[in-house]
PDB file of C-alpha atoms in Angstrom:
ATOM      1  CA  UNK A  15      13.157   4.694   5.255  1.00  0.00           C
ATOM      2  CA  UNK A  16      10.017   2.010   4.123  1.00  0.00           C
ATOM      3  CA  UNK A  17      10.235  -1.124   5.953  1.00  0.00           C
ATOM      4  CA  UNK A  18      10.318  -4.545   3.777  1.00  0.00           C
ATOM      5  CA  UNK A  19       7.350  -6.862   3.344  1.00  0.00           C
ATOM      6  CA  UNK A  20       7.782  -9.951   5.595  1.00  0.00           C
ATOM      7  CA  UNK A  21      10.302 -12.179   4.118  1.00  0.00           C
ATOM      8  CA  UNK A  22       8.652 -14.908   2.254  1.00  0.00           C
ATOM      9  CA  UNK A  23      10.967 -17.967   1.970  1.00  0.00           C
ATOM     10  CA  UNK A  24      10.096 -20.902  -0.747  1.00  0.00           C
ATOM     11  CA  UNK A  25      12.039 -23.933  -0.898  1.00  0.00           C
ATOM     12  CA  UNK A  26      14.387 -23.601  -4.024  1.00  0.00           C
ATOM     13  CA  UNK A  27      13.626 -26.808  -6.234  1.00  0.00           C
ATOM     14  CA  UNK A  28      13.840 -26.951  -9.976  1.00  0.00           C
ATOM     15  CA  UNK A  29      11.414 -25.017 -11.519  1.00  0.00           C
ATOM     16  CA  UNK A  30       8.334 -25.993 -13.175  1.00  0.00           C
ATOM     17  CA  UNK A  31       6.762 -23.540 -15.901  1.00  0.00           C
ATOM     18  CA  UNK A  32       4.048 -22.427 -13.243  1.00  0.00           C
ATOM     19  CA  UNK A  33       6.533 -22.178 -10.527  1.00  0.00           C
ATOM     20  CA  UNK A  34       8.809 -20.144 -12.633  1.00  0.00           C
ATOM     21  CA  UNK A  35       6.025 -17.630 -13.297  1.00  0.00           C
ATOM     22  CA  UNK A  36       4.965 -17.588  -9.844  1.00  0.00           C
ATOM     23  CA  UNK A  37       8.541 -16.891  -8.733  1.00  0.00           C
ATOM     24  CA  UNK A  38       9.443 -14.151 -11.273  1.00  0.00           C
ATOM     25  CA  UNK A  39       6.099 -12.147 -10.323  1.00  0.00           C
ATOM     26  CA  UNK A  40       7.173 -12.734  -6.734  1.00  0.00           C
ATOM     27  CA  UNK A  41      10.533 -11.001  -7.787  1.00  0.00           C
ATOM     28  CA  UNK A  42       8.671  -8.152  -9.602  1.00  0.00           C
ATOM     29  CA  UNK A  43       6.566  -7.240  -6.402  1.00  0.00           C
ATOM     30  CA  UNK A  44       9.687  -7.396  -4.358  1.00  0.00           C
ATOM     31  CA  UNK A  45      11.367  -4.761  -6.883  1.00  0.00           C
ATOM     32  CA  UNK A  46       8.222  -2.515  -7.161  1.00  0.00           C
ATOM     33  CA  UNK A  47       8.069  -2.615  -3.151  1.00  0.00           C
ATOM     34  CA  UNK A  48      11.547  -1.312  -3.360  1.00  0.00           C
ATOM     35  CA  UNK A  49      10.679   1.967  -3.941  1.00  0.00           C
ATOM     36  CA  UNK A  50      12.890   4.666  -6.058  1.00  0.00           C
ATOM     37  CA  UNK A  51      16.081   3.244  -4.168  1.00  0.00           C
ATOM     38  CA  UNK A  52      15.668  -0.025  -5.905  1.00  0.00           C
ATOM     39  CA  UNK A  53      16.637  -3.752  -5.023  1.00  0.00           C
ATOM     40  CA  UNK A  54      19.862  -4.831  -4.515  1.00  0.00           C
ATOM     41  CA  UNK A  55      20.326  -8.576  -5.936  1.00  0.00           C
ATOM     42  CA  UNK A  56      21.461  -9.630  -1.873  1.00  0.00           C
ATOM     43  CA  UNK A  57      17.927  -8.246  -0.437  1.00  0.00           C
ATOM     44  CA  UNK A  58      16.267 -10.047  -3.400  1.00  0.00           C
ATOM     45  CA  UNK A  59      17.910 -13.255  -2.261  1.00  0.00           C
ATOM     46  CA  UNK A  60      16.804 -12.628   1.355  1.00  0.00           C
ATOM     47  CA  UNK A  61      13.371 -11.532   0.784  1.00  0.00           C
ATOM     48  CA  UNK A  62      12.574 -14.478  -1.372  1.00  0.00           C
ATOM     49  CA  UNK A  63      14.585 -17.309   0.082  1.00  0.00           C
ATOM     50  CA  UNK A  64      15.929 -18.002  -3.389  1.00  0.00           C
ATOM     51  CA  UNK A  65      19.465 -18.453  -4.630  1.00  0.00           C
ATOM     52  CA  UNK A  66      21.585 -15.851  -6.026  1.00  0.00           C
ATOM     53  CA  UNK A  67      21.538 -17.723  -9.298  1.00  0.00           C
ATOM     54  CA  UNK A  68      17.640 -18.281  -9.471  1.00  0.00           C
ATOM     55  CA  UNK A  69      16.953 -14.557  -8.509  1.00  0.00           C
ATOM     56  CA  UNK A  70      19.632 -13.767 -10.993  1.00  0.00           C
ATOM     57  CA  UNK A  71      18.314 -15.779 -14.147  1.00  0.00           C
ATOM     58  CA  UNK A  72      14.612 -14.437 -13.344  1.00  0.00           C
ATOM     59  CA  UNK A  73      15.588 -11.166 -12.883  1.00  0.00           C
ATOM     60  CA  UNK A  74      17.421 -11.046 -16.510  1.00  0.00           C
ATOM     61  CA  UNK A  75      14.155 -12.844 -18.187  1.00  0.00           C
ATOM     62  CA  UNK A  76      12.102  -9.689 -16.282  1.00  0.00           C
ATOM     63  CA  UNK A  77      14.635  -7.287 -18.051  1.00  0.00           C
ATOM     64  CA  UNK A  78      14.443  -8.858 -21.556  1.00  0.00           C
ATOM     65  CA  UNK A  79      10.856  -8.228 -21.318  1.00  0.00           C
ATOM     66  CA  UNK A  80      10.693  -4.846 -20.048  1.00  0.00           C
ATOM     67  CA  UNK A  81       9.591  -5.447 -16.572  1.00  0.00           C
ATOM     68  CA  UNK A  82      12.711  -4.770 -15.072  1.00  0.00           C
ATOM     69  CA  UNK A  83      15.642  -2.469 -15.415  1.00  0.00           C
ATOM     70  CA  UNK A  84      18.858  -2.323 -13.546  1.00  0.00           C
ATOM     71  CA  UNK A  85      20.726   1.081 -13.058  1.00  0.00           C
ATOM     72  CA  UNK A  86      24.460   1.693 -12.862  1.00  0.00           C
ATOM     73  CA  UNK A  87      24.791   0.719  -9.193  1.00  0.00           C
ATOM     74  CA  UNK A  88      23.299  -2.765 -10.106  1.00  0.00           C
ATOM     75  CA  UNK A  89      20.018  -2.205  -8.377  1.00  0.00           C
ATOM     76  CA  UNK A  90      16.604  -3.565  -9.944  1.00  0.00           C
ATOM     77  CA  UNK A  91      13.919  -1.345 -10.796  1.00  0.00           C
ATOM     78  CA  UNK A  92      10.530  -1.403 -12.536  1.00  0.00           C
ATOM     79  CA  UNK A  93      10.794  -1.152 -16.159  1.00  0.00           C
ATOM     80  CA  UNK A  94       9.114   0.811 -19.012  1.00  0.00           C
ATOM     81  CA  UNK A  95       6.851  -1.955 -20.042  1.00  0.00           C
ATOM     82  CA  UNK A  96       5.067  -1.913 -16.604  1.00  0.00           C
ATOM     83  CA  UNK A  97       4.311   1.737 -16.746  1.00  0.00           C
ATOM     84  CA  UNK A  98       2.792   1.109 -20.011  1.00  0.00           C
ATOM     85  CA  UNK A  99       0.629  -2.041 -18.398  1.00  0.00           C
ATOM     86  CA  UNK A 100      -0.189   0.376 -15.463  1.00  0.00           C
ATOM     87  CA  UNK A 101      -1.538   3.093 -17.699  1.00  0.00           C
ATOM     88  CA  UNK A 102      -3.635   0.492 -19.488  1.00  0.00           C
ATOM     89  CA  UNK A 103      -4.916  -0.803 -16.316  1.00  0.00           C
ATOM     90  CA  UNK A 104      -5.703   2.497 -15.013  1.00  0.00           C
ATOM     91  CA  UNK A 105      -8.209   3.117 -18.246  1.00  0.00           C
ATOM     92  CA  UNK A 106     -10.171   0.190 -17.345  1.00  0.00           C
ATOM     93  CA  UNK A 107     -13.302   0.797 -15.155  1.00  0.00           C
ATOM     94  CA  UNK A 108     -12.578   0.244 -11.557  1.00  0.00           C
ATOM     95  CA  UNK A 109     -10.879   2.046  -8.475  1.00  0.00           C
ATOM     96  CA  UNK A 110      -7.872   3.214  -9.949  1.00  0.00           C
ATOM     97  CA  UNK A 111      -9.437   4.886 -12.838  1.00  0.00           C
ATOM     98  CA  UNK A 112     -12.257   6.570 -10.239  1.00  0.00           C
ATOM     99  CA  UNK A 113      -9.829   7.379  -7.793  1.00  0.00           C
ATOM    100  CA  UNK A 114      -6.685   8.696  -9.808  1.00  0.00           C
ATOM    101  CA  UNK A 115      -7.865  12.587  -9.891  1.00  0.00           C
ATOM    102  CA  UNK A 116      -8.879  12.459  -6.677  1.00  0.00           C
ATOM    103  CA  UNK A 117      -6.009  10.942  -4.751  1.00  0.00           C
ATOM    104  CA  UNK A 118      -3.949  13.851  -7.294  1.00  0.00           C
ATOM    105  CA  UNK A 119      -6.139  16.569  -5.911  1.00  0.00           C
ATOM    106  CA  UNK A 120      -5.861  15.779  -2.343  1.00  0.00           C
ATOM    107  CA  UNK A 121      -1.764  15.837  -2.871  1.00  0.00           C
ATOM    108  CA  UNK A 122      -2.434  19.215  -4.442  1.00  0.00           C
ATOM    109  CA  UNK A 123      -4.699  20.518  -1.730  1.00  0.00           C
ATOM    110  CA  UNK A 124      -2.926  19.430   1.598  1.00  0.00           C
ATOM    111  CA  UNK A 125       0.420  19.148   0.426  1.00  0.00           C
ATOM    112  CA  UNK A 126       1.153  16.006   1.583  1.00  0.00           C
ATOM    113  CA  UNK A 127       1.173  12.642   0.256  1.00  0.00           C
ATOM    114  CA  UNK A 128      -1.964  11.041  -0.729  1.00  0.00           C
ATOM    115  CA  UNK A 129      -2.147   7.285  -1.007  1.00  0.00           C
ATOM    116  CA  UNK A 130      -4.661   4.768  -2.518  1.00  0.00           C
ATOM    117  CA  UNK A 131      -4.831   1.129  -1.212  1.00  0.00           C
ATOM    118  CA  UNK A 132      -6.831  -1.882  -1.502  1.00  0.00           C
ATOM    119  CA  UNK A 133      -7.180  -5.280   0.820  1.00  0.00           C
ATOM    120  CA  UNK A 134      -5.573  -8.364  -0.636  1.00  0.00           C
ATOM    121  CA  UNK A 135      -6.274 -11.021   1.870  1.00  0.00           C
ATOM    122  CA  UNK A 136      -4.718 -10.251   5.362  1.00  0.00           C
ATOM    123  CA  UNK A 137      -2.785  -7.464   3.653  1.00  0.00           C
ATOM    124  CA  UNK A 138      -2.943  -4.162   2.785  1.00  0.00           C
ATOM    125  CA  UNK A 139      -1.427  -3.151  -0.853  1.00  0.00           C
ATOM    126  CA  UNK A 140      -0.711   0.601  -1.804  1.00  0.00           C
ATOM    127  CA  UNK A 141      -1.765   0.990  -5.537  1.00  0.00           C
ATOM    128  CA  UNK A 142      -0.964   4.816  -5.785  1.00  0.00           C
ATOM    129  CA  UNK A 143       0.974   7.389  -4.073  1.00  0.00           C
ATOM    130  CA  UNK A 144       0.952  11.057  -5.256  1.00  0.00           C
ATOM    131  CA  UNK A 145       3.661  13.174  -3.360  1.00  0.00           C
ATOM    132  CA  UNK A 146       2.436  16.862  -2.210  1.00  0.00           C
ATOM    133  CA  UNK A 147       4.499  19.858  -2.253  1.00  0.00           C
ATOM    134  CA  UNK A 148       5.495  19.810   1.155  1.00  0.00           C
ATOM    135  CA  UNK A 149       9.456  18.920   1.371  1.00  0.00           C
ATOM    136  CA  UNK A 150       9.501  16.762   4.463  1.00  0.00           C
ATOM    137  CA  UNK A 151       8.027  13.815   3.490  1.00  0.00           C
ATOM    138  CA  UNK A 152       6.624  10.168   4.953  1.00  0.00           C
ATOM    139  CA  UNK A 153       8.195   7.467   3.201  1.00  0.00           C
ATOM    140  CA  UNK A 154       6.034   4.844   5.429  1.00  0.00           C
ATOM    141  CA  UNK A 155       4.376   3.646   2.168  1.00  0.00           C
ATOM    142  CA  UNK A 156       5.325   3.419  -1.336  1.00  0.00           C
ATOM    143  CA  UNK A 157       2.846   2.054  -4.288  1.00  0.00           C
ATOM    144  CA  UNK A 158       3.477  -1.623  -4.677  1.00  0.00           C
ATOM    145  CA  UNK A 159       4.258  -1.884  -0.930  1.00  0.00           C
ATOM    146  CA  UNK A 160       2.023  -4.035   1.769  1.00  0.00           C
ATOM    147  CA  UNK A 161       1.798  -4.103   5.088  1.00  0.00           C
ATOM    148  CA  UNK A 162      -0.674  -6.327   7.197  1.00  0.00           C
ATOM    149  CA  UNK A 163      -4.296  -5.591   7.424  1.00  0.00           C
ATOM    150  CA  UNK A 164      -4.625  -2.735   9.895  1.00  0.00           C
ATOM    151  CA  UNK A 165      -1.090  -1.183   9.926  1.00  0.00           C
ATOM    152  CA  UNK A 166      -1.195   2.081   8.591  1.00  0.00           C
ATOM    153  CA  UNK A 167      -3.879   5.001   8.338  1.00  0.00           C
ATOM    154  CA  UNK A 168      -5.659   3.300   5.233  1.00  0.00           C
ATOM    155  CA  UNK A 169      -5.235  -0.089   6.230  1.00  0.00           C
ATOM    156  CA  UNK A 170      -6.543   0.247   9.435  1.00  0.00           C
ATOM    157  CA  UNK A 171      -9.554   2.156   7.735  1.00  0.00           C
ATOM    158  CA  UNK A 172     -10.222  -0.942   5.667  1.00  0.00           C
ATOM    159  CA  UNK A 173      -9.771  -3.123   8.750  1.00  0.00           C
ATOM    160  CA  UNK A 174     -12.346  -1.421  10.653  1.00  0.00           C
ATOM    161  CA  UNK A 175     -14.662  -1.440   7.971  1.00  0.00           C
ATOM    162  CA  UNK A 176     -15.121  -5.428   7.984  1.00  0.00           C
ATOM    163  CA  UNK A 177     -17.749  -7.149  10.431  1.00  0.00           C
ATOM    164  CA  UNK A 178     -16.355  -7.934  13.687  1.00  0.00           C
ATOM    165  CA  UNK A 179     -15.783 -11.602  12.763  1.00  0.00           C
ATOM    166  CA  UNK A 180     -13.635 -11.098   9.580  1.00  0.00           C
ATOM    167  CA  UNK A 181     -11.418  -8.286  11.628  1.00  0.00           C
ATOM    168  CA  UNK A 182     -11.031 -11.162  14.503  1.00  0.00           C
ATOM    169  CA  UNK A 183      -9.939 -13.661  11.911  1.00  0.00           C
ATOM    170  CA  UNK A 184      -7.532 -11.350  10.138  1.00  0.00           C
ATOM    171  CA  UNK A 185      -6.342 -10.300  13.328  1.00  0.00           C
ATOM    172  CA  UNK A 186      -5.303 -13.931  14.685  1.00  0.00           C
ATOM    173  CA  UNK A 187      -3.845 -14.255  11.344  1.00  0.00           C
ATOM    174  CA  UNK A 188      -1.540 -11.320  11.493  1.00  0.00           C
ATOM    175  CA  UNK A 189      -0.456 -11.893  15.246  1.00  0.00           C
ATOM    176  CA  UNK A 190       2.896 -13.466  14.636  1.00  0.00           C
ATOM    177  CA  UNK A 191       3.803 -10.678  11.860  1.00  0.00           C
ATOM    178  CA  UNK A 192       2.476  -7.845  14.266  1.00  0.00           C
ATOM    179  CA  UNK A 193       4.138  -9.349  17.387  1.00  0.00           C
ATOM    180  CA  UNK A 194       7.776  -9.961  15.382  1.00  0.00           C
ATOM    181  CA  UNK A 195       7.593  -6.332  13.529  1.00  0.00           C
ATOM    182  CA  UNK A 196       5.531  -4.276  14.975  1.00  0.00           C
ATOM    183  CA  UNK A 197       5.390  -5.185  19.097  1.00  0.00           C
ATOM    184  CA  UNK A 198       3.720  -2.309  19.999  1.00  0.00           C
ATOM    185  CA  UNK A 199       0.863  -3.074  17.954  1.00  0.00           C
ATOM    186  CA  UNK A 200      -0.759  -5.424  20.476  1.00  0.00           C
ATOM    187  CA  UNK A 201      -3.897  -7.192  19.872  1.00  0.00           C
ATOM    188  CA  UNK A 202      -5.729  -4.689  22.560  1.00  0.00           C
ATOM    189  CA  UNK A 203      -4.337  -1.907  20.904  1.00  0.00           C
ATOM    190  CA  UNK A 204      -5.590  -3.112  17.557  1.00  0.00           C
ATOM    191  CA  UNK A 205      -8.920  -3.374  18.996  1.00  0.00           C
ATOM    192  CA  UNK A 206      -8.741   0.057  20.467  1.00  0.00           C
ATOM    193  CA  UNK A 207      -7.734   1.522  16.924  1.00  0.00           C
ATOM    194  CA  UNK A 208     -10.500  -0.249  15.071  1.00  0.00           C
ATOM    195  CA  UNK A 209     -13.306   1.156  18.049  1.00  0.00           C
ATOM    196  CA  UNK A 210     -11.663   4.423  17.564  1.00  0.00           C
ATOM    197  CA  UNK A 211     -11.856   4.148  13.890  1.00  0.00           C
ATOM    198  CA  UNK A 212     -15.443   2.980  13.657  1.00  0.00           C
ATOM    199  CA  UNK A 213     -16.424   5.896  16.285  1.00  0.00           C
ATOM    200  CA  UNK A 214     -14.914   8.667  14.293  1.00  0.00           C
ATOM    201  CA  UNK A 215     -15.322   7.192  10.710  1.00  0.00           C
ATOM    202  CA  UNK A 216     -11.456   7.866   9.995  1.00  0.00           C
ATOM    203  CA  UNK A 217      -8.423   6.112  11.193  1.00  0.00           C
ATOM    204  CA  UNK A 218      -5.539   7.902  12.585  1.00  0.00           C
ATOM    205  CA  UNK A 219      -2.147   6.568  12.715  1.00  0.00           C
ATOM    206  CA  UNK A 220      -0.408   8.125  15.267  1.00  0.00           C
ATOM    207  CA  UNK A 221       3.402   7.451  14.087  1.00  0.00           C
ATOM    208  CA  UNK A 222       2.762   3.682  14.903  1.00  0.00           C
ATOM    209  CA  UNK A 223       4.557   2.388  11.933  1.00  0.00           C
ATOM    210  CA  UNK A 224       7.515   4.685  11.584  1.00  0.00           C
ATOM    211  CA  UNK A 225       8.412   6.957  14.429  1.00  0.00           C
ATOM    212  CA  UNK A 226       7.345  10.614  13.376  1.00  0.00           C
ATOM    213  CA  UNK A 227       5.278   9.571  10.512  1.00  0.00           C
ATOM    214  CA  UNK A 228       1.629  10.011  10.523  1.00  0.00           C
ATOM    215  CA  UNK A 229      -1.273   9.391   8.523  1.00  0.00           C
ATOM    216  CA  UNK A 230      -5.375   9.506   8.124  1.00  0.00           C
ATOM    217  CA  UNK A 231      -7.228   7.273   6.121  1.00  0.00           C
ATOM    218  CA  UNK A 232     -10.995   6.313   5.485  1.00  0.00           C
ATOM    219  CA  UNK A 233     -12.515   3.340   3.995  1.00  0.00           C
ATOM    220  CA  UNK A 234     -14.038   3.398   0.070  1.00  0.00           C
ATOM    221  CA  UNK A 235     -17.081   1.360  -0.968  1.00  0.00           C
ATOM    222  CA  UNK A 236     -18.916   0.111  -4.144  1.00  0.00           C
ATOM    223  CA  UNK A 237     -22.400   1.014  -4.588  1.00  0.00           C
ATOM    224  CA  UNK A 238     -23.436  -2.264  -2.747  1.00  0.00           C
ATOM    225  CA  UNK A 239     -21.474  -1.804   0.434  1.00  0.00           C
ATOM    226  CA  UNK A 240     -18.662  -4.136  -0.494  1.00  0.00           C
ATOM    227  CA  UNK A 241     -15.232  -2.592   0.451  1.00  0.00           C
ATOM    228  CA  UNK A 242     -13.122  -0.860  -2.061  1.00  0.00           C
ATOM    229  CA  UNK A 243     -10.371   0.303  -0.591  1.00  0.00           C
ATOM    230  CA  UNK A 244      -8.968   3.310   1.314  1.00  0.00           C
ATOM    231  CA  UNK A 245      -7.890   6.590   0.938  1.00  0.00           C
ATOM    232  CA  UNK A 246      -5.303   8.304   3.216  1.00  0.00           C
ATOM    233  CA  UNK A 247      -2.748  10.880   3.818  1.00  0.00           C
ATOM    234  CA  UNK A 248       0.676  10.386   5.102  1.00  0.00           C
ATOM    235  CA  UNK A 249       2.682  13.242   6.688  1.00  0.00           C
ATOM    236  CA  UNK A 250       4.915  14.131   9.476  1.00  0.00           C
ATOM    237  CA  UNK A 251       4.292  14.729  12.775  1.00  0.00           C
ATOM    238  CA  UNK A 252       4.400  18.635  12.733  1.00  0.00           C
ATOM    239  CA  UNK A 253       1.888  18.671  10.108  1.00  0.00           C
ATOM    240  CA  UNK A 254      -0.602  16.406  11.467  1.00  0.00           C
ATOM    241  CA  UNK A 255      -1.637  19.363  14.331  1.00  0.00           C
ATOM    242  CA  UNK A 256      -4.726  19.181  16.435  1.00  0.00           C
ATOM    243  CA  UNK A 257      -5.568  22.608  14.576  1.00  0.00           C
ATOM    244  CA  UNK A 258      -5.055  21.251  10.941  1.00  0.00           C
ATOM    245  CA  UNK A 259      -6.824  17.750  11.661  1.00  0.00           C
ATOM    246  CA  UNK A 260     -10.421  18.961  11.158  1.00  0.00           C
ATOM    247  CA  UNK A 261      -9.484  20.679   7.581  1.00  0.00           C
ATOM    248  CA  UNK A 262      -7.367  17.245   6.600  1.00  0.00           C
ATOM    249  CA  UNK A 263     -10.329  15.010   7.106  1.00  0.00           C
ATOM    250  CA  UNK A 264     -12.698  17.198   5.499  1.00  0.00           C
ATOM    251  CA  UNK A 265     -10.796  17.285   2.172  1.00  0.00           C
ATOM    252  CA  UNK A 266     -10.348  13.303   2.881  1.00  0.00           C
ATOM    253  CA  UNK A 267     -13.846  12.912   3.284  1.00  0.00           C
ATOM    254  CA  UNK A 268     -14.800  15.464   0.292  1.00  0.00           C
ATOM    255  CA  UNK A 269     -12.543  13.438  -2.059  1.00  0.00           C
ATOM    256  CA  UNK A 270     -13.715   9.805  -0.829  1.00  0.00           C
ATOM    257  CA  UNK A 271     -17.268  10.877  -1.163  1.00  0.00           C
ATOM    258  CA  UNK A 272     -16.108  11.904  -5.132  1.00  0.00           C
ATOM    259  CA  UNK A 273     -14.688   8.625  -5.659  1.00  0.00           C
ATOM    260  CA  UNK A 274     -17.468   6.263  -4.187  1.00  0.00           C
ATOM    261  CA  UNK A 275     -19.978   8.550  -6.667  1.00  0.00           C
ATOM    262  CA  UNK A 276     -17.633   7.909  -9.389  1.00  0.00           C
ATOM    263  CA  UNK A 277     -17.775   3.786  -8.652  1.00  0.00           C
ATOM    264  CA  UNK A 278     -21.642   4.706  -8.673  1.00  0.00           C
ATOM    265  CA  UNK A 279     -21.613   6.003 -12.129  1.00  0.00           C
ATOM    266  CA  UNK A 280     -19.320   3.186 -13.380  1.00  0.00           C
ATOM    267  CA  UNK A 281     -21.344   0.495 -11.919  1.00  0.00           C
ATOM    268  CA  UNK A 282     -24.563   1.986 -13.857  1.00  0.00           C
ATOM    269  CA  UNK A 283     -22.967   1.830 -16.963  1.00  0.00           C
ATOM    270  CA  UNK A 284     -21.480  -1.508 -16.903  1.00  0.00           C
TER     271      UNK A 284
END
């Protein structure tokens, strides 16, 4: 089961035009982060801090625009128009276009879930998740969901790739969320994880977010050295055996190199 994002409560005052757009987009992100099970009206109210009437009104507007859908159990899902926009966005030069093939191949080769993530301020956003063939799956992260930067393998890989002063600033910013939602991820432990990731070049999450859900992640960079995102593999603990780790790391590094090569080629064409 996925963990919800930290609740963001907004004072529910009458909408202005810009405020309505901001609230609708926030609601859309929450629906997307709910995954395949969808989001209930009650969960959306709790997570946004908006009242029920406001959430229902915004949800209906999203449904009319094709951005959201409501199933027979009255749960909200992303709509077909979002899929269309996502497909159009994926064709643009950028990380999604450069990484899509590698994410799918990594899932096929390993049999585990392959994920693509990017940094958004002090958070990590999952852009893409491709399931492997192994029947037991880790659902610590789904497309559209965010975690504090450093929580999860791909997220940790990105945090470790940042300069010391920037990483320290982020650790201070996310400290209250870590203490509330991830009490085992103390500041000292986070710094130890960052140091290990830098030393090994690959981030390992040994079930620190959800028990039994392990992951490996590696940072991706643009040709000029800027952080582009992270590629990661998520699986159950039994699949992350010491004898299997070298192969997983080899495949992860090979696909990361392919992605960075495509980013370089795309940069030359622009």
